[in-house]
């Protein structure tokens, strides 16, 4: 999976307000290189991801994105993106070692395209599973919050009754 694709998936999962805050923090960033307002103003997550990759390079863009997510107080998303970046890096190291080993042997992998397709399918399946887990966690959190609110309301009603 490409760096840009990982970044796009992360940005796609942000709410409108979260995305707006992310873009604000991206523009407010003091380090160089900088993204200019005209590059991202009115753009969707796909265009913002493209701009970020072109400005920061494939090697640094995910690190920068994690920093920006943290600045925007989107820590859960920052952790997810950092984990995805780490996984991608480890996968690339493994792939690079395997390719180097094959080059030393003089063998070429004829099924390389098929392997990449299988890896993408596996990545997509893993992402779907992760999204389902995230949705379940969010639902559980919402249920807990609702229960807490009900308890607070009941306590307030009891206090009012006691008065």
Short mmCIF file of N, CA and C in Angstrom, two decimals:
data_model
loop_
_atom_site.label_atom_id
_atom_site.label_comp_id
_atom_site.label_asym_id
_atom_site.label_seq_id
_atom_site.Cartn_x
_atom_site.Cartn_y
_atom_site.Cartn_z
N UNK A 1 0.85 -1.17 0.00
CA UNK A 1 0.00 0.00 0.00
C UNK A 1 0.90 1.24 0.00
N UNK A 2 0.53 2.24 -0.76
CA UNK A 2 1.35 3.44 -0.89
C UNK A 2 1.16 4.36 0.32
N UNK A 3 2.15 5.21 0.51
CA UNK A 3 2.10 6.20 1.58
C UNK A 3 0.88 7.10 1.40
N UNK A 4 0.66 7.51 0.16
CA UNK A 4 -0.47 8.41 -0.12
C UNK A 4 -1.80 7.73 0.21
N UNK A 5 -1.91 6.44 -0.08
CA UNK A 5 -3.14 5.71 0.18
C UNK A 5 -3.39 5.62 1.70
N UNK A 6 -2.33 5.37 2.46
CA UNK A 6 -2.47 5.30 3.92
C UNK A 6 -2.93 6.65 4.46
N UNK A 7 -2.33 7.71 3.96
CA UNK A 7 -2.70 9.06 4.41
C UNK A 7 -4.14 9.38 4.02
N UNK A 8 -4.53 9.05 2.80
CA UNK A 8 -5.90 9.31 2.35
C UNK A 8 -6.91 8.58 3.24
N UNK A 9 -6.62 7.34 3.57
CA UNK A 9 -7.55 6.58 4.41
C UNK A 9 -7.68 7.21 5.79
N UNK A 10 -6.57 7.70 6.31
CA UNK A 10 -6.61 8.37 7.62
C UNK A 10 -7.46 9.63 7.55
N UNK A 11 -7.22 10.45 6.55
CA UNK A 11 -7.95 11.72 6.44
C UNK A 11 -9.42 11.49 6.14
N UNK A 12 -9.73 10.44 5.39
CA UNK A 12 -11.12 10.12 5.05
C UNK A 12 -11.94 9.82 6.30
N UNK A 13 -11.30 9.25 7.31
CA UNK A 13 -12.00 8.85 8.52
C UNK A 13 -12.29 10.02 9.46
N UNK A 14 -11.70 11.18 9.19
CA UNK A 14 -11.94 12.33 10.05
C UNK A 14 -13.31 12.93 9.76
N UNK A 15 -13.94 13.43 10.81
CA UNK A 15 -15.21 14.16 10.62
C UNK A 15 -14.88 15.49 9.93
N UNK A 16 -15.92 16.20 9.50
CA UNK A 16 -15.69 17.49 8.85
C UNK A 16 -14.94 18.45 9.76
N UNK A 17 -15.36 18.48 11.02
CA UNK A 17 -14.71 19.39 11.98
C UNK A 17 -13.27 18.96 12.25
N UNK A 18 -13.04 17.66 12.39
CA UNK A 18 -11.68 17.17 12.62
C UNK A 18 -10.79 17.48 11.42
N UNK A 19 -11.33 17.28 10.22
CA UNK A 19 -10.56 17.57 9.00
C UNK A 19 -10.23 19.06 8.93
N UNK A 20 -11.20 19.88 9.28
CA UNK A 20 -11.00 21.33 9.27
C UNK A 20 -9.87 21.72 10.24
N UNK A 21 -9.89 21.12 11.43
CA UNK A 21 -8.84 21.38 12.42
C UNK A 21 -7.49 20.86 11.93
N UNK A 22 -7.49 19.71 11.29
CA UNK A 22 -6.26 19.14 10.74
C UNK A 22 -5.65 20.12 9.72
N UNK A 23 -6.46 20.61 8.81
CA UNK A 23 -5.98 21.54 7.78
C UNK A 23 -5.48 22.83 8.43
N UNK A 24 -6.20 23.31 9.45
CA UNK A 24 -5.77 24.51 10.16
C UNK A 24 -4.37 24.30 10.75
N UNK A 25 -4.18 23.16 11.43
CA UNK A 25 -2.88 22.87 12.04
C UNK A 25 -1.80 22.67 10.97
N UNK A 26 -2.18 22.10 9.85
CA UNK A 26 -1.24 21.93 8.73
C UNK A 26 -0.74 23.29 8.25
N UNK A 27 -1.64 24.24 8.12
CA UNK A 27 -1.27 25.58 7.66
C UNK A 27 -0.52 26.36 8.73
N UNK A 28 -0.78 26.06 9.99
CA UNK A 28 -0.18 26.78 11.12
C UNK A 28 1.21 26.24 11.48
N UNK A 29 1.61 25.19 10.83
CA UNK A 29 2.88 24.52 11.10
C UNK A 29 4.05 25.48 10.86
N UNK A 30 4.99 25.53 11.82
CA UNK A 30 6.10 26.47 11.72
C UNK A 30 7.30 25.91 10.98
N UNK A 31 7.47 24.59 10.99
CA UNK A 31 8.63 23.98 10.35
C UNK A 31 8.51 24.06 8.83
N UNK A 32 9.67 24.00 8.20
CA UNK A 32 9.71 23.98 6.73
C UNK A 32 9.90 22.56 6.25
N UNK A 33 9.40 22.20 5.12
CA UNK A 33 8.63 23.01 4.19
C UNK A 33 7.22 23.26 4.71
N UNK A 34 6.61 24.29 4.18
CA UNK A 34 5.25 24.66 4.60
C UNK A 34 4.25 24.43 3.48
N UNK A 35 3.03 24.19 3.90
CA UNK A 35 1.91 24.10 2.96
C UNK A 35 1.23 25.46 2.97
N UNK A 36 0.92 25.97 1.79
CA UNK A 36 0.28 27.27 1.68
C UNK A 36 -1.22 27.12 1.56
N UNK A 37 -1.92 28.14 2.05
CA UNK A 37 -3.39 28.12 2.09
C UNK A 37 -4.00 27.81 0.72
N UNK A 38 -3.46 28.41 -0.33
CA UNK A 38 -4.03 28.21 -1.66
C UNK A 38 -3.90 26.76 -2.13
N UNK A 39 -2.97 26.00 -1.54
CA UNK A 39 -2.79 24.60 -1.93
C UNK A 39 -3.88 23.69 -1.38
N UNK A 40 -4.46 24.08 -0.24
CA UNK A 40 -5.42 23.18 0.42
C UNK A 40 -6.80 23.78 0.65
N UNK A 41 -6.93 25.08 0.44
CA UNK A 41 -8.21 25.74 0.69
C UNK A 41 -9.31 25.16 -0.19
N UNK A 42 -10.39 24.69 0.44
CA UNK A 42 -11.52 24.14 -0.29
C UNK A 42 -11.29 22.75 -0.87
N UNK A 43 -10.19 22.12 -0.50
CA UNK A 43 -9.85 20.80 -1.05
C UNK A 43 -10.38 19.69 -0.15
N UNK A 44 -10.61 18.52 -0.74
CA UNK A 44 -11.05 17.37 0.05
C UNK A 44 -9.84 16.58 0.52
N UNK A 45 -10.10 15.49 1.24
CA UNK A 45 -9.01 14.71 1.83
C UNK A 45 -8.07 14.13 0.78
N UNK A 46 -8.58 13.80 -0.39
CA UNK A 46 -7.73 13.23 -1.45
C UNK A 46 -6.72 14.27 -1.92
N UNK A 47 -7.20 15.48 -2.19
CA UNK A 47 -6.31 16.54 -2.67
C UNK A 47 -5.31 16.96 -1.59
N UNK A 48 -5.76 17.04 -0.35
CA UNK A 48 -4.87 17.41 0.74
C UNK A 48 -3.77 16.36 0.89
N UNK A 49 -4.11 15.09 0.78
CA UNK A 49 -3.11 14.02 0.86
C UNK A 49 -2.09 14.17 -0.27
N UNK A 50 -2.56 14.45 -1.48
CA UNK A 50 -1.64 14.63 -2.62
C UNK A 50 -0.69 15.80 -2.38
N UNK A 51 -1.24 16.91 -1.90
CA UNK A 51 -0.41 18.09 -1.62
C UNK A 51 0.64 17.75 -0.57
N UNK A 52 0.21 17.08 0.49
CA UNK A 52 1.15 16.75 1.57
C UNK A 52 2.28 15.86 1.07
N UNK A 53 1.97 14.87 0.26
CA UNK A 53 3.02 13.98 -0.27
C UNK A 53 3.98 14.78 -1.15
N UNK A 54 3.47 15.69 -1.95
CA UNK A 54 4.35 16.47 -2.82
C UNK A 54 5.21 17.46 -2.02
N UNK A 55 4.67 18.00 -0.95
CA UNK A 55 5.41 18.98 -0.15
C UNK A 55 6.42 18.30 0.78
N UNK A 56 6.01 17.23 1.45
CA UNK A 56 6.86 16.63 2.49
C UNK A 56 7.64 15.40 2.04
N UNK A 57 7.36 14.84 0.91
CA UNK A 57 7.99 13.63 0.37
C UNK A 57 7.39 12.39 1.03
N UNK A 58 7.49 11.30 0.30
CA UNK A 58 6.91 10.04 0.78
C UNK A 58 7.59 9.56 2.06
N UNK A 59 8.85 9.92 2.24
CA UNK A 59 9.58 9.45 3.42
C UNK A 59 9.17 10.15 4.71
N UNK A 60 8.69 11.38 4.61
CA UNK A 60 8.40 12.16 5.82
C UNK A 60 6.92 12.46 6.05
N UNK A 61 6.09 12.28 5.04
CA UNK A 61 4.71 12.78 5.11
C UNK A 61 3.91 12.13 6.24
N UNK A 62 4.07 10.85 6.49
CA UNK A 62 3.28 10.21 7.55
C UNK A 62 3.72 10.71 8.93
N UNK A 63 5.01 10.92 9.10
CA UNK A 63 5.50 11.46 10.37
C UNK A 63 4.91 12.86 10.61
N UNK A 64 4.93 13.68 9.57
CA UNK A 64 4.37 15.03 9.66
C UNK A 64 2.88 14.95 9.96
N UNK A 65 2.17 14.05 9.29
CA UNK A 65 0.73 13.92 9.50
C UNK A 65 0.42 13.51 10.94
N UNK A 66 1.22 12.60 11.50
CA UNK A 66 1.03 12.19 12.90
C UNK A 66 1.21 13.40 13.82
N UNK A 67 2.24 14.19 13.57
CA UNK A 67 2.49 15.39 14.38
C UNK A 67 1.31 16.36 14.30
N UNK A 68 0.79 16.54 13.10
CA UNK A 68 -0.33 17.47 12.90
C UNK A 68 -1.58 16.95 13.61
N UNK A 69 -1.83 15.65 13.51
CA UNK A 69 -2.98 15.06 14.21
C UNK A 69 -2.86 15.29 15.72
N UNK A 70 -1.66 15.14 16.25
CA UNK A 70 -1.45 15.39 17.69
C UNK A 70 -1.70 16.85 18.03
N UNK A 71 -1.21 17.76 17.18
CA UNK A 71 -1.44 19.19 17.40
C UNK A 71 -2.93 19.51 17.39
N UNK A 72 -3.67 18.77 16.56
CA UNK A 72 -5.12 19.00 16.45
C UNK A 72 -5.88 18.26 17.55
N UNK A 73 -5.15 17.67 18.48
CA UNK A 73 -5.75 16.91 19.60
C UNK A 73 -6.53 15.69 19.11
N UNK A 74 -6.09 15.11 18.01
CA UNK A 74 -6.70 13.91 17.45
C UNK A 74 -5.76 12.73 17.73
N UNK A 75 -5.58 12.46 19.01
CA UNK A 75 -4.57 11.49 19.43
C UNK A 75 -4.88 10.07 19.00
N UNK A 76 -6.16 9.69 19.02
CA UNK A 76 -6.52 8.33 18.61
C UNK A 76 -6.14 8.11 17.15
N UNK A 77 -6.45 9.08 16.31
CA UNK A 77 -6.12 8.98 14.89
C UNK A 77 -4.61 9.01 14.68
N UNK A 78 -3.91 9.80 15.50
CA UNK A 78 -2.46 9.87 15.39
C UNK A 78 -1.84 8.50 15.70
N UNK A 79 -2.36 7.84 16.74
CA UNK A 79 -1.84 6.51 17.09
C UNK A 79 -2.10 5.51 15.97
N UNK A 80 -3.29 5.58 15.39
CA UNK A 80 -3.62 4.65 14.30
C UNK A 80 -2.71 4.87 13.09
N UNK A 81 -2.49 6.14 12.75
CA UNK A 81 -1.65 6.44 11.60
C UNK A 81 -0.20 6.04 11.88
N UNK A 82 0.27 6.29 13.08
CA UNK A 82 1.63 5.89 13.43
C UNK A 82 1.80 4.38 13.34
N UNK A 83 0.79 3.64 13.80
CA UNK A 83 0.84 2.18 13.71
C UNK A 83 0.84 1.72 12.25
N UNK A 84 0.02 2.35 11.43
CA UNK A 84 -0.03 1.99 10.01
C UNK A 84 1.30 2.31 9.33
N UNK A 85 1.91 3.43 9.70
CA UNK A 85 3.20 3.81 9.11
C UNK A 85 4.28 2.81 9.52
N UNK A 86 4.25 2.41 10.79
CA UNK A 86 5.23 1.44 11.28
C UNK A 86 5.07 0.11 10.56
N UNK A 87 3.83 -0.31 10.41
CA UNK A 87 3.54 -1.57 9.72
C UNK A 87 4.02 -1.51 8.27
N UNK A 88 3.79 -0.38 7.62
CA UNK A 88 4.23 -0.21 6.24
C UNK A 88 5.75 -0.27 6.13
N UNK A 89 6.42 0.40 7.06
CA UNK A 89 7.87 0.42 7.06
C UNK A 89 8.44 -0.98 7.25
N UNK A 90 7.87 -1.72 8.20
CA UNK A 90 8.33 -3.09 8.44
C UNK A 90 8.08 -3.96 7.21
N UNK A 91 6.94 -3.78 6.58
CA UNK A 91 6.60 -4.54 5.39
C UNK A 91 7.58 -4.25 4.26
N UNK A 92 7.94 -2.99 4.11
CA UNK A 92 8.88 -2.61 3.05
C UNK A 92 10.26 -3.17 3.33
N UNK A 93 10.69 -3.17 4.59
CA UNK A 93 12.00 -3.73 4.93
C UNK A 93 12.03 -5.22 4.59
N UNK A 94 10.97 -5.92 4.94
CA UNK A 94 10.88 -7.35 4.65
C UNK A 94 10.90 -7.58 3.15
N UNK A 95 10.13 -6.81 2.42
CA UNK A 95 10.06 -6.94 0.96
C UNK A 95 11.42 -6.64 0.34
N UNK A 96 12.09 -5.62 0.86
CA UNK A 96 13.40 -5.24 0.32
C UNK A 96 14.41 -6.36 0.56
N UNK A 97 14.41 -6.93 1.78
CA UNK A 97 15.33 -8.03 2.07
C UNK A 97 15.05 -9.22 1.16
N UNK A 98 13.80 -9.54 0.98
CA UNK A 98 13.42 -10.67 0.13
C UNK A 98 13.89 -10.42 -1.30
N UNK A 99 13.70 -9.22 -1.81
CA UNK A 99 14.11 -8.88 -3.17
C UNK A 99 15.62 -8.96 -3.31
N UNK A 100 16.35 -8.48 -2.30
CA UNK A 100 17.81 -8.54 -2.35
C UNK A 100 18.28 -9.99 -2.35
N UNK A 101 17.66 -10.83 -1.53
CA UNK A 101 18.02 -12.25 -1.49
C UNK A 101 17.79 -12.89 -2.85
N UNK A 102 16.67 -12.58 -3.49
CA UNK A 102 16.36 -13.15 -4.80
C UNK A 102 17.35 -12.66 -5.84
N UNK A 103 17.75 -11.39 -5.76
CA UNK A 103 18.70 -10.85 -6.72
C UNK A 103 20.04 -11.56 -6.60
N UNK A 104 20.46 -11.85 -5.37
CA UNK A 104 21.72 -12.55 -5.17
C UNK A 104 21.66 -13.94 -5.78
N UNK A 105 20.53 -14.60 -5.70
CA UNK A 105 20.38 -15.94 -6.25
C UNK A 105 20.21 -15.90 -7.77
N UNK A 106 19.90 -14.73 -8.30
CA UNK A 106 19.65 -14.61 -9.72
C UNK A 106 18.25 -15.01 -10.12
N UNK A 107 17.40 -15.25 -9.15
CA UNK A 107 16.02 -15.65 -9.43
C UNK A 107 15.15 -14.42 -9.54
N UNK A 108 14.16 -14.49 -10.43
CA UNK A 108 13.17 -13.43 -10.52
C UNK A 108 11.84 -13.99 -10.09
N UNK A 109 11.06 -13.17 -9.42
CA UNK A 109 9.74 -13.61 -8.96
C UNK A 109 8.73 -13.33 -10.05
N UNK A 110 8.26 -14.36 -10.72
CA UNK A 110 7.31 -14.19 -11.81
C UNK A 110 5.93 -13.81 -11.31
N UNK A 111 5.63 -14.16 -10.08
CA UNK A 111 4.30 -13.92 -9.53
C UNK A 111 4.24 -12.65 -8.69
N UNK A 112 5.16 -11.73 -8.92
CA UNK A 112 5.24 -10.53 -8.09
C UNK A 112 3.94 -9.73 -8.11
N UNK A 113 3.35 -9.55 -9.30
CA UNK A 113 2.09 -8.81 -9.39
C UNK A 113 0.98 -9.50 -8.63
N UNK A 114 0.92 -10.84 -8.73
CA UNK A 114 -0.10 -11.59 -8.01
C UNK A 114 0.09 -11.43 -6.51
N UNK A 115 1.35 -11.47 -6.07
CA UNK A 115 1.64 -11.31 -4.65
C UNK A 115 1.19 -9.93 -4.16
N UNK A 116 1.44 -8.90 -4.97
CA UNK A 116 1.03 -7.55 -4.59
C UNK A 116 -0.48 -7.45 -4.50
N UNK A 117 -1.18 -8.08 -5.46
CA UNK A 117 -2.64 -8.07 -5.43
C UNK A 117 -3.15 -8.76 -4.18
N UNK A 118 -2.54 -9.90 -3.83
CA UNK A 118 -2.96 -10.62 -2.63
C UNK A 118 -2.71 -9.78 -1.39
N UNK A 119 -1.55 -9.10 -1.35
CA UNK A 119 -1.23 -8.25 -0.20
C UNK A 119 -2.25 -7.11 -0.09
N UNK A 120 -2.62 -6.51 -1.22
CA UNK A 120 -3.61 -5.44 -1.18
C UNK A 120 -4.95 -5.94 -0.68
N UNK A 121 -5.34 -7.14 -1.13
CA UNK A 121 -6.60 -7.72 -0.67
C UNK A 121 -6.54 -7.97 0.83
N UNK A 122 -5.40 -8.50 1.30
CA UNK A 122 -5.25 -8.74 2.74
C UNK A 122 -5.31 -7.42 3.51
N UNK A 123 -4.63 -6.40 2.97
CA UNK A 123 -4.66 -5.08 3.61
C UNK A 123 -6.08 -4.54 3.69
N UNK A 124 -6.83 -4.69 2.59
CA UNK A 124 -8.21 -4.22 2.56
C UNK A 124 -9.06 -4.97 3.59
N UNK A 125 -8.86 -6.29 3.68
CA UNK A 125 -9.61 -7.08 4.66
C UNK A 125 -9.26 -6.65 6.08
N UNK A 126 -7.96 -6.45 6.33
CA UNK A 126 -7.52 -6.00 7.66
C UNK A 126 -8.12 -4.64 7.98
N UNK A 127 -8.13 -3.76 6.99
CA UNK A 127 -8.68 -2.43 7.22
C UNK A 127 -10.17 -2.50 7.55
N UNK A 128 -10.89 -3.35 6.81
CA UNK A 128 -12.32 -3.51 7.08
C UNK A 128 -12.54 -4.03 8.50
N UNK A 129 -11.72 -5.01 8.91
CA UNK A 129 -11.84 -5.54 10.27
C UNK A 129 -11.55 -4.45 11.29
N UNK A 130 -10.50 -3.66 11.04
CA UNK A 130 -10.15 -2.58 11.96
C UNK A 130 -11.28 -1.55 12.04
N UNK A 131 -11.86 -1.23 10.90
CA UNK A 131 -12.96 -0.26 10.89
C UNK A 131 -14.16 -0.78 11.67
N UNK A 132 -14.45 -2.08 11.50
CA UNK A 132 -15.56 -2.68 12.25
C UNK A 132 -15.28 -2.62 13.75
N UNK A 133 -14.03 -2.95 14.13
CA UNK A 133 -13.67 -2.89 15.55
C UNK A 133 -13.79 -1.47 16.08
N UNK A 134 -13.33 -0.50 15.28
CA UNK A 134 -13.41 0.89 15.70
C UNK A 134 -14.87 1.31 15.89
N UNK A 135 -15.72 0.91 14.95
CA UNK A 135 -17.14 1.24 15.05
C UNK A 135 -17.74 0.63 16.31
N UNK A 136 -17.38 -0.63 16.59
CA UNK A 136 -17.89 -1.28 17.79
C UNK A 136 -17.43 -0.54 19.03
N UNK A 137 -16.14 -0.16 19.05
CA UNK A 137 -15.61 0.58 20.20
C UNK A 137 -16.34 1.91 20.37
N UNK A 138 -16.57 2.60 19.27
CA UNK A 138 -17.26 3.89 19.33
C UNK A 138 -18.69 3.71 19.84
N UNK A 139 -19.36 2.65 19.38
CA UNK A 139 -20.72 2.38 19.85
C UNK A 139 -20.71 2.09 21.35
N UNK A 140 -19.74 1.30 21.79
CA UNK A 140 -19.64 0.99 23.22
C UNK A 140 -19.41 2.26 24.02
N UNK A 141 -18.51 3.12 23.52
CA UNK A 141 -18.24 4.38 24.21
C UNK A 141 -19.49 5.25 24.29
N UNK A 142 -20.23 5.31 23.18
CA UNK A 142 -21.47 6.09 23.16
C UNK A 142 -22.48 5.53 24.16
N UNK A 143 -22.60 4.20 24.20
CA UNK A 143 -23.52 3.58 25.15
C UNK A 143 -23.12 3.90 26.58
N UNK A 144 -21.81 3.83 26.86
CA UNK A 144 -21.34 4.15 28.21
C UNK A 144 -21.65 5.60 28.56
N UNK A 145 -21.42 6.50 27.60
CA UNK A 145 -21.71 7.91 27.84
C UNK A 145 -23.19 8.13 28.10
N UNK A 146 -24.04 7.45 27.33
CA UNK A 146 -25.48 7.57 27.52
C UNK A 146 -25.88 7.06 28.90
N UNK A 147 -25.29 5.93 29.32
CA UNK A 147 -25.59 5.38 30.64
C UNK A 147 -25.18 6.36 31.73
N UNK A 148 -23.99 6.95 31.57
CA UNK A 148 -23.51 7.92 32.56
C UNK A 148 -24.44 9.13 32.63
N UNK A 149 -24.89 9.60 31.46
CA UNK A 149 -25.80 10.73 31.43
C UNK A 149 -27.11 10.39 32.13
N UNK A 150 -27.62 9.19 31.87
CA UNK A 150 -28.87 8.76 32.52
C UNK A 150 -28.69 8.71 34.03
N UNK A 151 -27.56 8.16 34.47
CA UNK A 151 -27.30 8.08 35.91
C UNK A 151 -27.24 9.47 36.52
N UNK A 152 -26.57 10.39 35.82
CA UNK A 152 -26.47 11.76 36.32
C UNK A 152 -27.85 12.41 36.40
N UNK A 153 -28.67 12.18 35.38
CA UNK A 153 -30.02 12.73 35.38
C UNK A 153 -30.84 12.15 36.53
N UNK A 154 -30.70 10.85 36.76
CA UNK A 154 -31.43 10.21 37.85
C UNK A 154 -30.98 10.77 39.19
N UNK A 155 -29.67 10.99 39.34
CA UNK A 155 -29.16 11.56 40.58
C UNK A 155 -29.70 12.97 40.79
N UNK A 156 -29.74 13.75 39.70
CA UNK A 156 -30.26 15.11 39.80
C UNK A 156 -31.74 15.09 40.18
N UNK A 157 -32.49 14.16 39.59
CA UNK A 157 -33.91 14.04 39.91
C UNK A 157 -34.10 13.66 41.37
N UNK A 158 -33.25 12.75 41.86
CA UNK A 158 -33.34 12.34 43.26
C UNK A 158 -33.04 13.52 44.17
N UNK A 159 -32.04 14.33 43.79
CA UNK A 159 -31.69 15.50 44.58
C UNK A 159 -32.84 16.50 44.58
N UNK A 160 -33.47 16.67 43.42
CA UNK A 160 -34.61 17.58 43.32
C UNK A 160 -35.77 17.08 44.17
N UNK A 161 -36.00 15.76 44.17
CA UNK A 161 -37.07 15.17 44.97
C UNK A 161 -36.80 15.36 46.45
N UNK A 162 -35.53 15.27 46.83
CA UNK A 162 -35.15 15.42 48.23
C UNK A 162 -35.33 16.86 48.70
N UNK A 163 -35.27 17.81 47.79
CA UNK A 163 -35.34 19.23 48.17
C UNK A 163 -36.69 19.66 48.58
#
